Amino acid sequence: QVQLTESGGGLVQAGGSLTLSCAASGFAFSFYVMGWFRQTAGKEREFVATISRSGGSINYGDSVKGRFTISRDDAKNTVNLQMNSLKPEDTAIYYCARMSILNMKSPDYWGQGTQVTVSP
C-alpha cells in the first residue's frame, strides 16, 4: 500500500533552517509528481511546493519562494524540503503528498505530517 512518512520537523528560531524528508513506498515513485503542503489550526491546507517526475519542473507557493527548495531522489524514493530563513508564520504541520497521475495538481495520498515550529 502507498505510504508516505515525513521526518525532520522540530523547533527552530526565526532565521534558521530545517530540512524535511519524505520516504515513499508502495508505488512507482519515479512516475509521480510529489509535493509538500502545510496546515495550521483553523486554516485550509496550503500549497508549498511540487516537483515533477524528472525534477525538471518545480513550483512554489508565493509565501515560500526564494526560501524553500524541494528536491527528490528517485533512487531512494525520497522527496525533501530544504527550508531556509524560516519565519514564525512558517509554523505549521507539513505534509508530504503524492500528486494524482490523472490530475497532477491534486494530491491523492498524504503522509501523517510533521510539526515545524518557528520561534520569534
Backbone as JSON, one array per atom type, in Angstrom:
{
  "sequence": "QVQLTESGGGLVQAGGSLTLSCAASGFAFSFYVMGWFRQTAGKEREFVATISRSGGSINYGDSVKGRFTISRDDAKNTVNLQMNSLKPEDTAIYYCARMSILNMKSPDYWGQGTQVTVSP",
  "N": [[0.83, -1.18, 0.0], [0.3, 2.34, -0.47], [2.59, 4.41, 1.13], [3.61, 7.26, 2.89], [6.04, 8.87, 4.63], [6.91, 11.36, 6.72], [9.7, 13.21, 8.04], [11.96, 15.09, 10.17], [10.94, 17.44, 11.16], [10.6, 20.02, 13.7], [11.64, 22.29, 16.34], [12.71, 25.55, 15.74], [14.62, 28.57, 15.65], [13.61, 31.8, 14.46], [14.83, 32.69, 11.27], [16.43, 30.54, 11.05], [17.15, 27.18, 9.78], [15.67, 24.2, 8.41], [15.44, 20.82, 7.31], [13.12, 18.88, 5.74], [12.12, 15.52, 5.21], [10.68, 13.03, 3.13], [9.81, 9.77, 3.01], [8.93, 7.42, 0.65], [6.86, 4.64, -0.25], [5.52, 1.61, -1.73], [4.56, 2.25, -4.22], [5.27, 3.21, -7.65], [7.54, 5.33, -7.45], [9.06, 7.14, -9.08], [7.37, 7.76, -11.14], [5.6, 9.67, -10.39], [4.45, 13.0, -9.72], [5.46, 14.86, -6.92], [4.69, 16.44, -3.78], [4.69, 19.11, -1.31], [2.77, 20.29, 1.39], [1.21, 22.48, 3.79], [-0.31, 23.07, 6.99], [-2.11, 25.0, 9.34], [-3.79, 25.3, 12.48], [-7.23, 25.69, 12.12], [-7.11, 26.68, 9.58], [-7.12, 26.29, 5.98], [-5.45, 23.67, 4.19], [-2.31, 24.51, 2.85], [-0.65, 25.08, -0.22], [2.74, 24.3, -0.75], [5.03, 23.34, -2.3], [5.77, 21.67, -5.4], [7.24, 19.0, -7.27], [8.26, 17.79, -10.39], [8.14, 14.62, -12.19], [10.63, 14.18, -13.33], [12.06, 16.01, -12.03], [12.55, 18.33, -13.3], [10.7, 20.32, -13.44], [9.51, 22.6, -11.22], [7.47, 23.98, -8.72], [6.52, 26.62, -6.53], [4.8, 27.83, -3.64], [3.72, 31.21, -3.18], [4.43, 32.3, -0.72], [6.73, 31.01, 0.09], [8.65, 31.13, -1.84], [11.99, 31.47, -2.94], [13.02, 30.91, -0.46], [12.54, 28.27, 0.28], [13.43, 24.97, -0.87], [12.64, 22.36, -2.95], [13.38, 18.92, -3.53], [14.18, 15.76, -5.08], [14.96, 12.26, -4.79], [15.08, 9.74, -6.75], [16.25, 7.23, -6.64], [16.3, 6.63, -3.98], [13.71, 6.92, -3.28], [12.71, 9.28, -2.09], [11.58, 12.55, -1.12], [12.54, 15.81, -0.53], [12.46, 18.79, 1.52], [14.05, 21.65, 1.75], [14.31, 24.17, 4.02], [14.89, 27.47, 4.46], [15.79, 30.58, 6.1], [13.67, 30.78, 7.96], [10.46, 31.77, 9.18], [8.28, 32.91, 11.82], [5.66, 32.65, 10.87], [5.83, 30.44, 9.27], [5.33, 28.33, 10.83], [3.71, 25.28, 11.2], [1.95, 22.21, 10.46], [3.57, 20.07, 8.34], [2.99, 18.42, 5.34], [3.68, 15.66, 3.3], [2.9, 14.81, -0.05], [1.52, 12.68, -2.53], [0.97, 13.39, -5.85], [-1.9, 13.16, -7.9], [-1.9, 10.95, -10.67], [-3.64, 11.37, -12.68], [-4.55, 13.94, -12.36], [-2.37, 16.2, -11.92], [-2.25, 18.31, -10.21], [-3.6, 17.72, -8.0], [-3.55, 16.2, -4.9], [-3.4, 12.7, -4.08], [-2.64, 10.96, -2.12], [-1.57, 11.25, 1.29], [0.99, 11.98, 3.7], [1.51, 11.49, 7.26], [2.21, 13.82, 8.44], [4.44, 16.34, 9.76], [5.51, 18.29, 12.47], [6.44, 21.66, 12.35], [7.89, 24.22, 14.09], [8.47, 27.59, 14.47], [10.18, 29.79, 16.33], [9.98, 33.2, 17.52]],
  "CA": [[0.0, 0.0, 0.0], [1.04, 3.6, -0.53], [2.97, 5.01, 2.41], [4.45, 8.45, 2.85], [6.45, 9.11, 6.02], [7.7, 12.57, 6.87], [10.59, 13.35, 9.18], [12.8, 16.27, 10.14], [10.34, 18.61, 11.79], [11.1, 20.37, 15.02], [11.6, 23.67, 16.79], [13.85, 26.31, 15.26], [14.45, 30.01, 15.8], [13.43, 32.56, 13.23], [16.07, 32.85, 10.53], [17.11, 29.25, 10.97], [16.86, 26.26, 8.67], [15.3, 22.81, 8.65], [15.2, 20.01, 6.12], [12.13, 17.82, 5.9], [12.27, 14.41, 4.29], [9.51, 12.16, 2.98], [10.14, 8.46, 2.47], [7.77, 6.86, -0.03], [6.89, 3.23, -0.57], [4.24, 1.03, -2.15], [4.17, 2.67, -5.57], [6.4, 3.53, -8.53], [7.81, 6.72, -7.05], [9.59, 7.99, -10.15], [6.32, 8.08, -12.09], [4.65, 10.61, -9.8], [4.75, 14.32, -9.18], [5.39, 14.86, -5.46], [4.5, 17.78, -3.27], [4.63, 19.44, 0.12], [1.73, 21.22, 1.79], [1.25, 22.75, 5.22], [-1.6, 23.46, 7.56], [-2.17, 25.45, 10.72], [-5.11, 25.1, 13.06], [-8.28, 26.6, 11.69], [-6.89, 27.15, 8.21], [-7.06, 25.26, 4.96], [-4.11, 23.22, 3.83], [-1.69, 25.45, 1.92], [0.36, 24.55, -1.13], [4.11, 24.75, -0.51], [5.87, 23.1, -3.46], [5.7, 20.4, -6.11], [8.37, 18.67, -8.14], [7.82, 16.88, -11.43], [8.71, 13.29, -12.19], [12.05, 14.25, -13.67], [12.67, 17.07, -11.23], [12.84, 19.47, -14.14], [9.67, 21.35, -13.27], [9.27, 22.83, -9.8], [6.6, 25.1, -8.42], [6.49, 27.0, -5.13], [3.83, 28.8, -3.2], [4.3, 32.56, -3.13], [4.95, 32.62, 0.61], [7.99, 30.32, 0.36], [9.58, 31.31, -2.95], [13.27, 32.07, -2.59], [13.47, 30.43, 0.84], [12.42, 26.81, 0.35], [13.86, 24.23, -2.04], [12.19, 20.97, -3.0], [14.22, 18.06, -4.35], [13.79, 14.36, -4.99], [15.96, 11.25, -5.09], [14.29, 8.59, -7.2], [16.94, 6.01, -6.23], [15.97, 6.4, -2.57], [12.27, 7.15, -3.1], [12.53, 10.35, -1.11], [11.43, 13.93, -1.55], [12.98, 16.65, 0.57], [12.13, 20.21, 1.51], [15.02, 22.46, 2.47], [13.64, 25.42, 4.42], [15.84, 28.47, 4.97], [15.23, 31.88, 6.51], [12.34, 30.47, 8.48], [9.73, 32.83, 9.86], [7.23, 32.36, 12.7], [4.47, 32.29, 10.09], [6.04, 29.13, 8.65], [4.91, 27.31, 11.79], [2.6, 24.5, 10.66], [2.21, 20.79, 10.2], [3.96, 19.92, 6.94], [2.56, 17.14, 4.8], [4.14, 15.18, 2.01], [1.77, 14.34, -0.84], [1.65, 12.16, -3.88], [0.0, 14.05, -6.72], [-2.62, 12.21, -8.75], [-1.36, 10.79, -12.01], [-4.67, 11.86, -13.59], [-4.62, 15.39, -12.18], [-1.12, 16.39, -11.2], [-2.39, 19.41, -9.25], [-4.45, 17.23, -6.93], [-2.96, 15.09, -4.15], [-4.26, 11.55, -3.85], [-2.21, 10.35, -0.86], [-0.9, 12.15, 2.21], [1.67, 11.44, 4.86], [0.86, 11.81, 8.54], [2.59, 15.17, 8.78], [5.49, 16.6, 10.74], [5.32, 19.64, 13.0], [7.53, 22.63, 12.31], [7.59, 25.38, 14.92], [9.49, 28.62, 14.35], [10.02, 30.76, 17.42], [10.41, 34.56, 17.14]],
  "C": [[0.88, 1.25, 0.0], [1.33, 4.1, 0.89], [3.89, 6.19, 2.17], [4.77, 8.8, 4.31], [7.38, 10.3, 6.08], [8.59, 12.5, 8.1], [11.32, 14.68, 9.06], [12.19, 17.52, 10.73], [10.94, 18.88, 13.15], [10.93, 21.84, 15.31], [12.87, 24.38, 16.34], [13.57, 27.79, 15.48], [14.26, 30.68, 14.44], [14.79, 32.84, 12.58], [16.84, 31.56, 10.34], [16.64, 28.41, 9.8], [16.45, 24.89, 9.2], [15.18, 22.12, 7.31], [14.22, 18.91, 6.46], [12.4, 16.76, 4.84], [11.0, 13.57, 4.28], [9.97, 10.87, 2.31], [8.87, 7.82, 1.91], [7.95, 5.37, -0.29], [5.53, 2.78, -1.06], [3.75, 1.48, -3.51], [5.44, 3.03, -6.35], [6.72, 5.02, -8.41], [8.2, 7.62, -8.22], [8.53, 8.41, -11.16], [5.4, 9.21, -11.62], [5.26, 11.97, -9.49], [4.55, 14.25, -7.67], [5.3, 16.29, -4.95], [4.59, 17.88, -1.76], [3.53, 20.49, 0.31], [1.88, 21.47, 3.27], [-0.1, 23.24, 5.7], [-1.42, 23.92, 9.0], [-3.62, 25.33, 11.18], [-6.09, 26.16, 12.57], [-8.14, 27.13, 10.27], [-6.88, 25.98, 7.25], [-5.61, 24.88, 4.68], [-3.57, 24.1, 2.7], [-0.64, 24.77, 1.05], [1.73, 25.15, -0.81], [4.96, 24.57, -1.77], [5.52, 21.76, -4.1], [6.93, 20.25, -6.99], [7.92, 17.6, -9.12], [8.56, 15.55, -11.36], [10.22, 13.32, -12.45], [12.82, 15.22, -12.77], [12.93, 18.33, -12.02], [11.84, 20.61, -14.02], [9.31, 21.44, -11.79], [8.41, 24.06, -9.64], [6.59, 25.35, -6.91], [5.31, 27.93, -4.86], [4.5, 30.16, -3.02], [4.98, 32.85, -1.79], [6.3, 31.97, 0.9], [9.02, 30.48, -0.75], [10.84, 32.01, -2.49], [13.83, 31.61, -1.26], [13.48, 28.91, 0.95], [12.87, 26.19, -0.96], [13.38, 22.79, -1.94], [13.13, 20.18, -3.9], [13.74, 16.62, -4.18], [14.97, 13.47, -5.35], [15.2, 9.99, -5.46], [14.96, 7.26, -6.83], [16.58, 5.63, -4.8], [14.49, 6.55, -2.27], [12.0, 8.19, -2.01], [12.32, 11.7, -1.8], [11.71, 14.8, -0.33], [12.51, 18.09, 0.41], [13.14, 20.92, 2.39], [14.39, 23.82, 2.74], [14.66, 26.34, 5.07], [15.11, 29.75, 5.34], [13.82, 31.73, 7.06], [11.78, 31.63, 9.28], [8.69, 32.2, 10.8], [5.97, 31.95, 11.93], [4.63, 31.01, 9.28], [5.65, 27.99, 9.59], [3.65, 26.61, 11.29], [2.93, 23.03, 10.74], [2.46, 20.68, 8.7], [3.65, 18.5, 6.48], [3.21, 16.87, 3.45], [2.92, 14.63, 1.26], [2.22, 13.73, -2.15], [0.57, 12.82, -4.72], [-0.61, 13.02, -7.66], [-2.01, 12.15, -10.14], [-2.36, 11.27, -13.06], [-4.81, 13.38, -13.53], [-3.45, 15.78, -11.3], [-1.12, 17.59, -10.28], [-3.19, 18.97, -8.03], [-3.78, 16.06, -6.21], [-3.93, 13.92, -4.03], [-3.83, 10.73, -2.63], [-1.42, 11.37, -0.05], [-0.08, 11.36, 3.23], [0.95, 11.88, 6.12], [1.2, 13.2, 9.03], [3.7, 15.24, 9.81], [5.41, 18.06, 11.16], [6.6, 20.45, 12.86], [7.08, 23.85, 13.11], [8.76, 26.35, 14.85], [9.24, 29.66, 15.43], [10.56, 32.13, 16.99], [11.87, 34.84, 17.53]]
}
